[in-house]
Structures are given as C-alpha cells and as structure tokens.
Amino acid sequence: MDLFSKIKNGLSKTRENIMGGVNQVFAAFRAVDEELFEELEEALIMADMGVETTIEILNKLRERVKLENTKDGEDVKKMLAEEISATLTADIEPFDLTSPAVLLIIGVNGVGKTTTVGKLVKWYKSQGKSVLVAAADTFRAAAIDQLGVWCDRAGVTMVRQAENSDPAAVVFDATAAAKARGVDLLICDTAGRLHNKKNLMEELRKINRIVSDKFPEAQREVFLVLDATTGQNALQQAKLFREVADITGIILTKLDGTTKGGIVVSIKNELDIPVRFITVGEGIDDLQPFDADMFARVLFEE
C-alpha cells in the first residue's frame, strides 16, 4: 500500500464523518441560502473542526459564494473543500532537523507519548540519523520500562535513572552523552502533569536551561503529543501546554481510530502550531510526517 492509500485508509472514519455530514446537508438543500450555511456550520462543528474555525471557514465561503454569485450546491461544496484545504495548508514551511538536535516530547499520560517516542526513534534511524534517548518521564516506572523495550528493538541507547529521579538530571546526563558520542539526535521523553502547571513549567524551564548550557549548538524542538480521539479536548490540552512550554510542533496520535480528525484543521487555525507527525496505526512504522496537502486531498478527493 502506498503512503497516500495508507493515510486515506487510516483517515476513513474522519473522512466519512466530515464528508458524510456535509453531503447530507447538500442533499437536503436545493437553494444556496443562509439556512444551508447554518446546517453546514452544525455539520462541521460535529466533525470537530471547532466553533471558531468553522465560523471563519464559512464566512470565507459566504464571501466567495456572493462574489461569484454561485447558485449550484455542488459548486459550493467544492468551494468548501477548497477553503478547508486552504486553512490546512496556509503558511506551511518545510520541516527538517539538522544535526545535532534535541527533541523534547511532552504530553499527558494516555496520549501515546512513550510509544510515539519509540516510533520517532525508528523513523529517524530510518533517515540515517544516530539517536540517543533520555527517559526523563521518571514518575512512571512503566514509562521507563516501556521506552526501554522500544529502544532495545531499535538498537539505540537509553539514558535512565531510578524512578522518581529528577528529570533534569536525566537530561543533564543525556546531553553530556549525546555531545560526547556525536549523535545526530537526542530525544527526551518528559512528563506532562498538567494538574500542577507551576511544577511542570519549572521542570521544563530547568530542562531547557540544561540543554542551552550543555548543548547550545543543538537545534531544539518541543513536540506536544495529542490524542486525536479526544477531539476538541486535545485543542484545550494544547492551549494549556502552550502556557508552560514553547511548543514548536504537534504529534497527533490515533488518527486511524477516530471520527474526530477534523481537529487537525482546528489546531492549525486556532493555535498556528504546525502538526509535524501523525500516527495512523499501532505498528512501529505507522508514524508519518504530516503532509497538509496530502491530508486535504485524502479528505476531499472522491
């Protein structure tokens, strides 16, 4: 299966949810009027595109329909797809990690954070990069052990300390090791306990200070892992994490098991934080760089 087909298959539930609702609206209306737009608004909100994003997209659609004096529902549907695609692909810049680089992974428990780190290790190794992993989520022994299994499978070294150790101490050791060994990429699995934002902020500040002091030449990225199945809750999580961390990218997991993939559009529009990777399956090879153009084509191509 080629990449397009794999992602199309993985996004089938989201595609059916978005286009199913939109198609129902157009099937029920002959006139292109305000009532049509109100029904479209409800359909898009139900598809987890969010109220703010939906209103913005439909306002642009209204303007186009009026400007082009469009009376045909099929033409309006095509315009809607174009507006959603334009929102997804606006101001997208190519992303690449230069060596050396440090990638901090944050996110609450349960979103697939540790598994995602394992998949990132596999992905970057397949790109020919040497990788070192820091098990800096020290508050869950299971997380460290689970990460160890992923690292063993990928054949990479993991820097760890005892459970409940200072996460910054793990990152300190890992940055020293990464620099000494000349590795291309250090991936740090950090904890994400949002119930105490002050502690989390201090922890991340401390980790960032260590990376800046000990590895200043490294490109630094902070990726937030979100579970797509939680829909708009994922957007709220991102807003909270943005208060405590300088997030440079988002990894959206479990897109294959959800109807709520419309959240990708909402994240792009409301947060202006790029989605860097998505997962469309549970296998180690099911992590893929996010391609906004491909995502849009998958959603709307017949």
mmCIF file of C-alpha atoms in Angstrom:
data_model
loop_
_atom_site.group_PDB
_atom_site.id
_atom_site.type_symbol
_atom_site.label_atom_id
_atom_site.label_comp_id
_atom_site.label_asym_id
_atom_site.label_seq_id
_atom_site.Cartn_x
_atom_site.Cartn_y
_atom_site.Cartn_z
ATOM 1 C CA MET A 1 0.000 0.000 0.000
ATOM 2 C CA ASP A 2 1.474 3.394 -0.994
ATOM 3 C CA LEU A 3 1.595 6.247 1.526
ATOM 4 C CA PHE A 4 -1.447 8.061 0.098
ATOM 5 C CA SER A 5 -3.577 4.900 0.239
ATOM 6 C CA LYS A 6 -2.341 4.083 3.738
ATOM 7 C CA ILE A 7 -3.260 7.534 5.065
ATOM 8 C CA LYS A 8 -6.571 7.518 3.172
ATOM 9 C CA ASN A 9 -7.397 4.176 4.754
ATOM 10 C CA GLY A 10 -6.296 5.425 8.189
ATOM 11 C CA LEU A 11 -8.417 8.555 7.897
ATOM 12 C CA SER A 12 -11.530 6.764 6.589
ATOM 13 C CA LYS A 13 -13.580 7.406 9.751
ATOM 14 C CA THR A 14 -12.684 11.107 9.799
ATOM 15 C CA ARG A 15 -13.372 11.393 6.065
ATOM 16 C CA GLU A 16 -16.781 9.736 6.460
ATOM 17 C CA ASN A 17 -17.635 11.965 9.414
ATOM 18 C CA ILE A 18 -16.725 15.242 7.681
ATOM 19 C CA MET A 19 -17.932 14.490 4.168
ATOM 20 C CA GLY A 20 -20.877 12.378 5.323
ATOM 21 C CA GLY A 21 -22.284 15.306 7.292
ATOM 22 C CA VAL A 22 -21.537 17.803 4.510
ATOM 23 C CA ASN A 23 -23.067 15.577 1.827
ATOM 24 C CA GLN A 24 -26.224 15.124 3.901
ATOM 25 C CA VAL A 25 -26.625 18.888 4.149
ATOM 26 C CA PHE A 26 -26.235 19.417 0.403
ATOM 27 C CA ALA A 27 -28.591 16.516 -0.357
ATOM 28 C CA ALA A 28 -31.296 18.159 1.763
ATOM 29 C CA PHE A 29 -30.998 21.670 0.278
ATOM 30 C CA ARG A 30 -31.631 22.931 -3.218
ATOM 31 C CA ALA A 31 -31.229 26.638 -2.543
ATOM 32 C CA VAL A 32 -27.899 28.199 -1.586
ATOM 33 C CA ASP A 33 -29.163 30.307 1.295
ATOM 34 C CA GLU A 34 -28.452 31.168 4.928
ATOM 35 C CA GLU A 35 -30.265 28.058 6.138
ATOM 36 C CA LEU A 36 -27.793 25.955 4.155
ATOM 37 C CA PHE A 37 -24.872 27.732 5.813
ATOM 38 C CA GLU A 38 -26.402 27.184 9.266
ATOM 39 C CA GLU A 39 -26.706 23.444 8.610
ATOM 40 C CA LEU A 40 -23.127 23.346 7.291
ATOM 41 C CA GLU A 41 -21.984 25.082 10.463
ATOM 42 C CA GLU A 42 -23.566 22.370 12.588
ATOM 43 C CA ALA A 43 -22.080 19.600 10.413
ATOM 44 C CA LEU A 44 -18.539 20.983 10.639
ATOM 45 C CA ILE A 45 -18.737 21.582 14.384
ATOM 46 C CA MET A 46 -19.952 17.995 14.800
ATOM 47 C CA ALA A 47 -16.898 16.925 12.774
ATOM 48 C CA ASP A 48 -14.671 18.502 15.462
ATOM 49 C CA MET A 49 -13.467 21.454 13.461
ATOM 50 C CA GLY A 50 -14.350 23.712 16.386
ATOM 51 C CA VAL A 51 -16.705 26.667 16.569
ATOM 52 C CA GLU A 52 -14.117 29.386 15.885
ATOM 53 C CA THR A 53 -12.560 27.606 12.904
ATOM 54 C CA THR A 54 -15.944 26.631 11.445
ATOM 55 C CA ILE A 55 -17.235 30.211 11.601
ATOM 56 C CA GLU A 56 -14.083 31.556 9.926
ATOM 57 C CA ILE A 57 -14.263 28.987 7.109
ATOM 58 C CA LEU A 58 -17.970 29.592 6.494
ATOM 59 C CA ASN A 59 -17.550 33.372 6.486
ATOM 60 C CA LYS A 60 -14.955 32.986 3.729
ATOM 61 C CA LEU A 61 -17.295 30.617 1.910
ATOM 62 C CA ARG A 62 -20.183 33.096 2.142
ATOM 63 C CA GLU A 63 -17.975 35.817 0.641
ATOM 64 C CA ARG A 64 -16.937 33.587 -2.268
ATOM 65 C CA VAL A 65 -20.480 32.455 -2.960
ATOM 66 C CA LYS A 66 -21.685 36.066 -3.001
ATOM 67 C CA LEU A 67 -18.727 37.303 -5.069
ATOM 68 C CA GLU A 68 -19.066 34.546 -7.665
ATOM 69 C CA ASN A 69 -22.888 34.537 -7.496
ATOM 70 C CA THR A 70 -22.878 30.762 -7.072
ATOM 71 C CA LYS A 71 -26.262 29.036 -7.135
ATOM 72 C CA ASP A 72 -25.232 25.401 -7.551
ATOM 73 C CA GLY A 73 -24.803 23.260 -4.414
ATOM 74 C CA GLU A 74 -22.057 21.115 -5.949
ATOM 75 C CA ASP A 75 -20.024 24.231 -6.717
ATOM 76 C CA VAL A 76 -20.483 25.425 -3.128
ATOM 77 C CA LYS A 77 -19.377 22.038 -1.816
ATOM 78 C CA LYS A 78 -16.240 22.236 -3.952
ATOM 79 C CA MET A 79 -15.568 25.748 -2.612
ATOM 80 C CA LEU A 80 -15.993 24.487 0.961
ATOM 81 C CA ALA A 81 -13.396 21.770 0.357
ATOM 82 C CA GLU A 82 -11.055 24.407 -1.091
ATOM 83 C CA GLU A 83 -11.494 26.698 1.924
ATOM 84 C CA ILE A 84 -10.788 23.879 4.399
ATOM 85 C CA SER A 85 -7.741 22.835 2.343
ATOM 86 C CA ALA A 86 -6.516 26.438 2.256
ATOM 87 C CA THR A 87 -6.808 26.667 6.046
ATOM 88 C CA LEU A 88 -4.801 23.461 6.443
ATOM 89 C CA THR A 89 -2.026 24.420 4.052
ATOM 90 C CA ALA A 90 -1.630 28.146 4.816
ATOM 91 C CA ASP A 91 1.933 29.257 5.621
ATOM 92 C CA ILE A 92 3.280 25.709 5.822
ATOM 93 C CA GLU A 93 7.070 25.657 5.857
ATOM 94 C CA PRO A 94 9.146 22.533 5.247
ATOM 95 C CA PHE A 95 10.462 20.964 8.441
ATOM 96 C CA ASP A 96 13.817 19.300 8.863
ATOM 97 C CA LEU A 97 16.053 18.500 11.796
ATOM 98 C CA THR A 98 19.671 19.500 11.397
ATOM 99 C CA SER A 99 22.348 17.687 13.378
ATOM 100 C CA PRO A 100 22.823 17.897 16.260
ATOM 101 C CA ALA A 101 19.270 18.310 17.544
ATOM 102 C CA VAL A 102 17.368 17.848 20.794
ATOM 103 C CA LEU A 103 13.713 16.887 20.653
ATOM 104 C CA LEU A 104 11.693 17.312 23.861
ATOM 105 C CA ILE A 105 8.475 15.282 23.856
ATOM 106 C CA ILE A 106 5.694 16.462 26.172
ATOM 107 C CA GLY A 107 2.088 15.374 26.724
ATOM 108 C CA VAL A 108 -0.222 13.934 29.358
ATOM 109 C CA ASN A 109 -0.278 10.244 30.202
ATOM 110 C CA GLY A 110 -2.537 8.180 27.972
ATOM 111 C CA VAL A 111 -1.997 10.027 24.685
ATOM 112 C CA GLY A 112 0.577 7.515 23.449
ATOM 113 C CA LYS A 113 3.592 9.669 24.299
ATOM 114 C CA THR A 114 6.074 6.933 25.180
ATOM 115 C CA THR A 115 5.008 4.760 22.238
ATOM 116 C CA THR A 116 5.385 7.800 19.982
ATOM 117 C CA VAL A 117 8.954 8.316 21.195
ATOM 118 C CA GLY A 118 9.674 4.719 20.174
ATOM 119 C CA LYS A 119 8.218 5.355 16.728
ATOM 120 C CA LEU A 120 10.214 8.586 16.369
ATOM 121 C CA VAL A 121 13.389 6.653 17.153
ATOM 122 C CA LYS A 122 12.554 4.182 14.384
ATOM 123 C CA TRP A 123 11.650 6.975 11.942
ATOM 124 C CA TYR A 124 14.827 8.996 12.448
ATOM 125 C CA LYS A 125 17.008 5.896 12.365
ATOM 126 C CA SER A 126 15.420 5.025 9.019
ATOM 127 C CA GLN A 127 16.507 8.505 7.863
ATOM 128 C CA GLY A 128 20.105 7.602 8.682
ATOM 129 C CA LYS A 129 20.392 9.587 11.912
ATOM 130 C CA SER A 130 22.118 8.330 15.055
ATOM 131 C CA VAL A 131 19.756 8.611 18.024
ATOM 132 C CA LEU A 132 20.050 8.681 21.814
ATOM 133 C CA VAL A 133 17.016 8.614 24.138
ATOM 134 C CA ALA A 134 16.569 10.187 27.573
ATOM 135 C CA ALA A 135 13.932 8.595 29.819
ATOM 136 C CA ALA A 136 13.066 11.846 31.598
ATOM 137 C CA ASP A 137 9.489 10.850 32.465
ATOM 138 C CA THR A 138 10.728 9.482 35.781
ATOM 139 C CA PHE A 139 7.404 9.495 37.603
ATOM 140 C CA ARG A 140 6.103 6.354 35.919
ATOM 141 C CA ALA A 141 8.317 3.295 36.192
ATOM 142 C CA ALA A 142 6.225 1.656 33.485
ATOM 143 C CA ALA A 143 7.057 4.509 31.096
ATOM 144 C CA ILE A 144 10.796 3.960 31.549
ATOM 145 C CA ASP A 145 10.492 0.189 31.091
ATOM 146 C CA GLN A 146 8.228 0.577 28.068
ATOM 147 C CA LEU A 147 10.629 3.043 26.478
ATOM 148 C CA GLY A 148 13.480 0.639 27.175
ATOM 149 C CA VAL A 149 11.725 -2.056 25.134
ATOM 150 C CA TRP A 150 11.297 0.327 22.184
ATOM 151 C CA CYS A 151 14.959 1.357 22.367
ATOM 152 C CA ASP A 152 16.116 -2.265 22.508
ATOM 153 C CA ARG A 153 14.050 -3.052 19.413
ATOM 154 C CA ALA A 154 15.509 -0.080 17.537
ATOM 155 C CA GLY A 155 19.042 -0.755 18.745
ATOM 156 C CA VAL A 156 19.577 2.617 20.400
ATOM 157 C CA THR A 157 20.932 3.537 23.837
ATOM 158 C CA MET A 158 18.634 4.927 26.524
ATOM 159 C CA VAL A 159 19.858 7.123 29.384
ATOM 160 C CA ARG A 160 17.848 6.464 32.547
ATOM 161 C CA GLN A 161 17.904 6.868 36.297
ATOM 162 C CA ALA A 162 15.846 5.423 39.122
ATOM 163 C CA GLU A 163 12.102 6.046 39.359
ATOM 164 C CA ASN A 164 11.260 9.488 40.821
ATOM 165 C CA SER A 165 14.709 10.868 39.975
ATOM 166 C CA ASP A 166 14.986 14.497 38.931
ATOM 167 C CA PRO A 167 14.073 14.574 35.211
ATOM 168 C CA ALA A 168 16.555 17.409 34.666
ATOM 169 C CA ALA A 169 19.346 15.173 35.990
ATOM 170 C CA VAL A 170 18.477 12.574 33.346
ATOM 171 C CA VAL A 171 18.574 15.241 30.634
ATOM 172 C CA PHE A 172 21.899 16.518 32.031
ATOM 173 C CA ASP A 173 23.448 13.040 31.676
ATOM 174 C CA ALA A 174 21.849 12.509 28.269
ATOM 175 C CA THR A 175 23.058 15.808 26.786
ATOM 176 C CA ALA A 176 26.593 15.068 28.004
ATOM 177 C CA ALA A 177 26.419 11.596 26.423
ATOM 178 C CA ALA A 178 24.903 12.913 23.167
ATOM 179 C CA LYS A 179 27.644 15.512 22.832
ATOM 180 C CA ALA A 180 30.446 13.091 23.717
ATOM 181 C CA ARG A 181 29.223 10.485 21.224
ATOM 182 C CA GLY A 182 28.428 12.974 18.474
ATOM 183 C CA VAL A 183 24.894 11.685 17.949
ATOM 184 C CA ASP A 184 22.601 13.441 15.484
ATOM 185 C CA LEU A 185 19.502 13.468 17.658
ATOM 186 C CA LEU A 186 18.690 13.315 21.364
ATOM 187 C CA ILE A 187 15.011 12.538 22.076
ATOM 188 C CA CYS A 188 13.811 13.292 25.623
ATOM 189 C CA ASP A 189 10.597 11.697 26.886
ATOM 190 C CA THR A 190 9.396 14.157 29.538
ATOM 191 C CA ALA A 191 6.455 14.020 31.921
ATOM 192 C CA GLY A 192 3.305 16.052 31.422
ATOM 193 C CA ARG A 193 1.399 16.561 34.649
ATOM 194 C CA LEU A 194 -0.953 19.415 33.935
ATOM 195 C CA HIS A 195 -2.623 19.254 37.341
ATOM 196 C CA ASN A 196 0.301 21.327 38.628
ATOM 197 C CA LYS A 197 1.260 23.723 35.876
ATOM 198 C CA LYS A 198 3.740 25.618 38.050
ATOM 199 C CA ASN A 199 5.799 22.481 38.752
ATOM 200 C CA LEU A 200 5.677 21.456 35.101
ATOM 201 C CA MET A 201 6.754 24.921 33.996
ATOM 202 C CA GLU A 202 9.697 24.867 36.400
ATOM 203 C CA GLU A 203 10.695 21.379 35.280
ATOM 204 C CA LEU A 204 10.622 22.293 31.591
ATOM 205 C CA ARG A 205 12.467 25.553 32.253
ATOM 206 C CA LYS A 206 15.167 23.618 34.086
ATOM 207 C CA ILE A 207 15.459 21.086 31.261
ATOM 208 C CA ASN A 208 15.646 23.835 28.644
ATOM 209 C CA ARG A 209 18.343 25.628 30.643
ATOM 210 C CA ILE A 210 20.423 22.452 30.782
ATOM 211 C CA VAL A 211 20.103 21.909 27.021
ATOM 212 C CA SER A 212 21.021 25.563 26.366
ATOM 213 C CA ASP A 213 24.040 25.434 28.687
ATOM 214 C CA LYS A 214 25.367 21.987 27.815
ATOM 215 C CA PHE A 215 24.356 21.662 24.152
ATOM 216 C CA PRO A 216 23.946 25.223 22.794
ATOM 217 C CA GLU A 217 24.787 24.239 19.234
ATOM 218 C CA ALA A 218 21.867 21.800 19.026
ATOM 219 C CA GLN A 219 18.628 22.651 17.227
ATOM 220 C CA ARG A 220 15.893 22.391 19.836
ATOM 221 C CA GLU A 221 12.281 21.382 19.212
ATOM 222 C CA VAL A 222 9.415 20.840 21.658
ATOM 223 C CA PHE A 223 6.729 18.493 20.334
ATOM 224 C CA LEU A 224 3.393 18.085 22.094
ATOM 225 C CA VAL A 225 1.713 14.686 21.695
ATOM 226 C CA LEU A 226 -2.088 14.819 21.460
ATOM 227 C CA ASP A 227 -4.650 12.020 21.166
ATOM 228 C CA ALA A 228 -6.883 12.702 18.140
ATOM 229 C CA THR A 229 -9.711 10.598 19.593
ATOM 230 C CA THR A 230 -10.311 13.275 22.250
ATOM 231 C CA GLY A 231 -11.309 15.861 19.622
ATOM 232 C CA GLN A 232 -11.749 19.360 20.998
ATOM 233 C CA ASN A 233 -10.288 18.264 24.357
ATOM 234 C CA ALA A 234 -6.975 17.876 22.522
ATOM 235 C CA LEU A 235 -7.204 21.512 21.446
ATOM 236 C CA GLN A 236 -7.799 22.603 25.052
ATOM 237 C CA GLN A 237 -4.815 20.496 26.174
ATOM 238 C CA ALA A 238 -2.646 22.227 23.587
ATOM 239 C CA LYS A 239 -3.765 25.639 24.844
ATOM 240 C CA LEU A 240 -2.850 24.684 28.424
ATOM 241 C CA PHE A 241 0.556 23.284 27.453
ATOM 242 C CA ARG A 242 1.267 26.400 25.419
ATOM 243 C CA GLU A 243 1.082 28.350 28.684
ATOM 244 C CA VAL A 244 4.006 26.381 30.131
ATOM 245 C CA ALA A 245 6.100 25.417 27.106
ATOM 246 C CA ASP A 246 7.329 26.930 23.848
ATOM 247 C CA ILE A 247 5.738 24.277 21.622
ATOM 248 C CA THR A 248 7.243 24.114 18.138
ATOM 249 C CA GLY A 249 5.219 21.194 16.773
ATOM 250 C CA ILE A 250 2.423 18.736 17.441
ATOM 251 C CA ILE A 251 2.260 14.969 17.015
ATOM 252 C CA LEU A 252 -1.309 13.743 16.617
ATOM 253 C CA THR A 253 -1.788 10.079 17.545
ATOM 254 C CA LYS A 254 -4.605 7.555 16.933
ATOM 255 C CA LEU A 255 -5.981 9.282 13.843
ATOM 256 C CA ASP A 256 -6.876 5.881 12.399
ATOM 257 C CA GLY A 257 -9.317 5.078 15.207
ATOM 258 C CA THR A 258 -11.331 8.284 15.295
ATOM 259 C CA THR A 259 -14.007 10.286 13.537
ATOM 260 C CA LYS A 260 -12.524 13.419 15.114
ATOM 261 C CA GLY A 261 -9.638 14.076 12.715
ATOM 262 C CA GLY A 262 -11.191 17.449 11.897
ATOM 263 C CA ILE A 263 -9.289 18.599 14.979
ATOM 264 C CA VAL A 264 -6.242 18.935 12.671
ATOM 265 C CA VAL A 265 -7.927 21.899 10.945
ATOM 266 C CA SER A 266 -8.854 23.453 14.290
ATOM 267 C CA ILE A 267 -5.314 23.095 15.680
ATOM 268 C CA LYS A 268 -3.789 24.677 12.583
ATOM 269 C CA ASN A 269 -6.229 27.583 12.534
ATOM 270 C CA GLU A 270 -6.533 28.423 16.236
ATOM 271 C CA LEU A 271 -3.047 27.676 17.563
ATOM 272 C CA ASP A 272 -0.870 28.213 14.497
ATOM 273 C CA ILE A 273 1.385 25.412 15.754
ATOM 274 C CA PRO A 274 2.334 23.047 12.935
ATOM 275 C CA VAL A 275 1.376 19.375 13.087
ATOM 276 C CA ARG A 276 4.689 17.621 12.416
ATOM 277 C CA PHE A 277 3.757 13.924 12.656
ATOM 278 C CA ILE A 278 0.619 11.787 12.732
ATOM 279 C CA THR A 279 0.067 8.135 13.581
ATOM 280 C CA VAL A 280 -2.414 6.112 11.548
ATOM 281 C CA GLY A 281 -1.945 2.688 13.170
ATOM 282 C CA GLU A 282 -0.370 0.901 16.101
ATOM 283 C CA GLY A 283 2.674 -0.504 14.300
ATOM 284 C CA ILE A 284 6.154 0.954 14.696
ATOM 285 C CA ASP A 285 6.057 2.115 11.047
ATOM 286 C CA ASP A 286 2.694 3.879 11.372
ATOM 287 C CA LEU A 287 4.187 7.246 12.337
ATOM 288 C CA GLN A 288 4.319 9.554 9.312
ATOM 289 C CA PRO A 289 5.428 13.160 8.778
ATOM 290 C CA PHE A 290 2.307 15.278 8.400
ATOM 291 C CA ASP A 291 1.685 16.446 4.840
ATOM 292 C CA ALA A 292 -1.079 19.083 4.858
ATOM 293 C CA ASP A 293 -1.630 18.877 1.087
ATOM 294 C CA MET A 294 -1.989 15.104 1.226
ATOM 295 C CA PHE A 295 -4.274 15.312 4.272
ATOM 296 C CA ALA A 296 -6.565 17.717 2.418
ATOM 297 C CA ARG A 297 -6.615 15.539 -0.708
ATOM 298 C CA VAL A 298 -7.391 12.445 1.361
ATOM 299 C CA LEU A 299 -10.387 14.179 2.956
ATOM 300 C CA PHE A 300 -11.942 15.584 -0.194
ATOM 301 C CA GLU A 301 -10.945 13.551 -3.234
ATOM 302 C CA GLU A 302 -13.787 11.371 -4.450
#
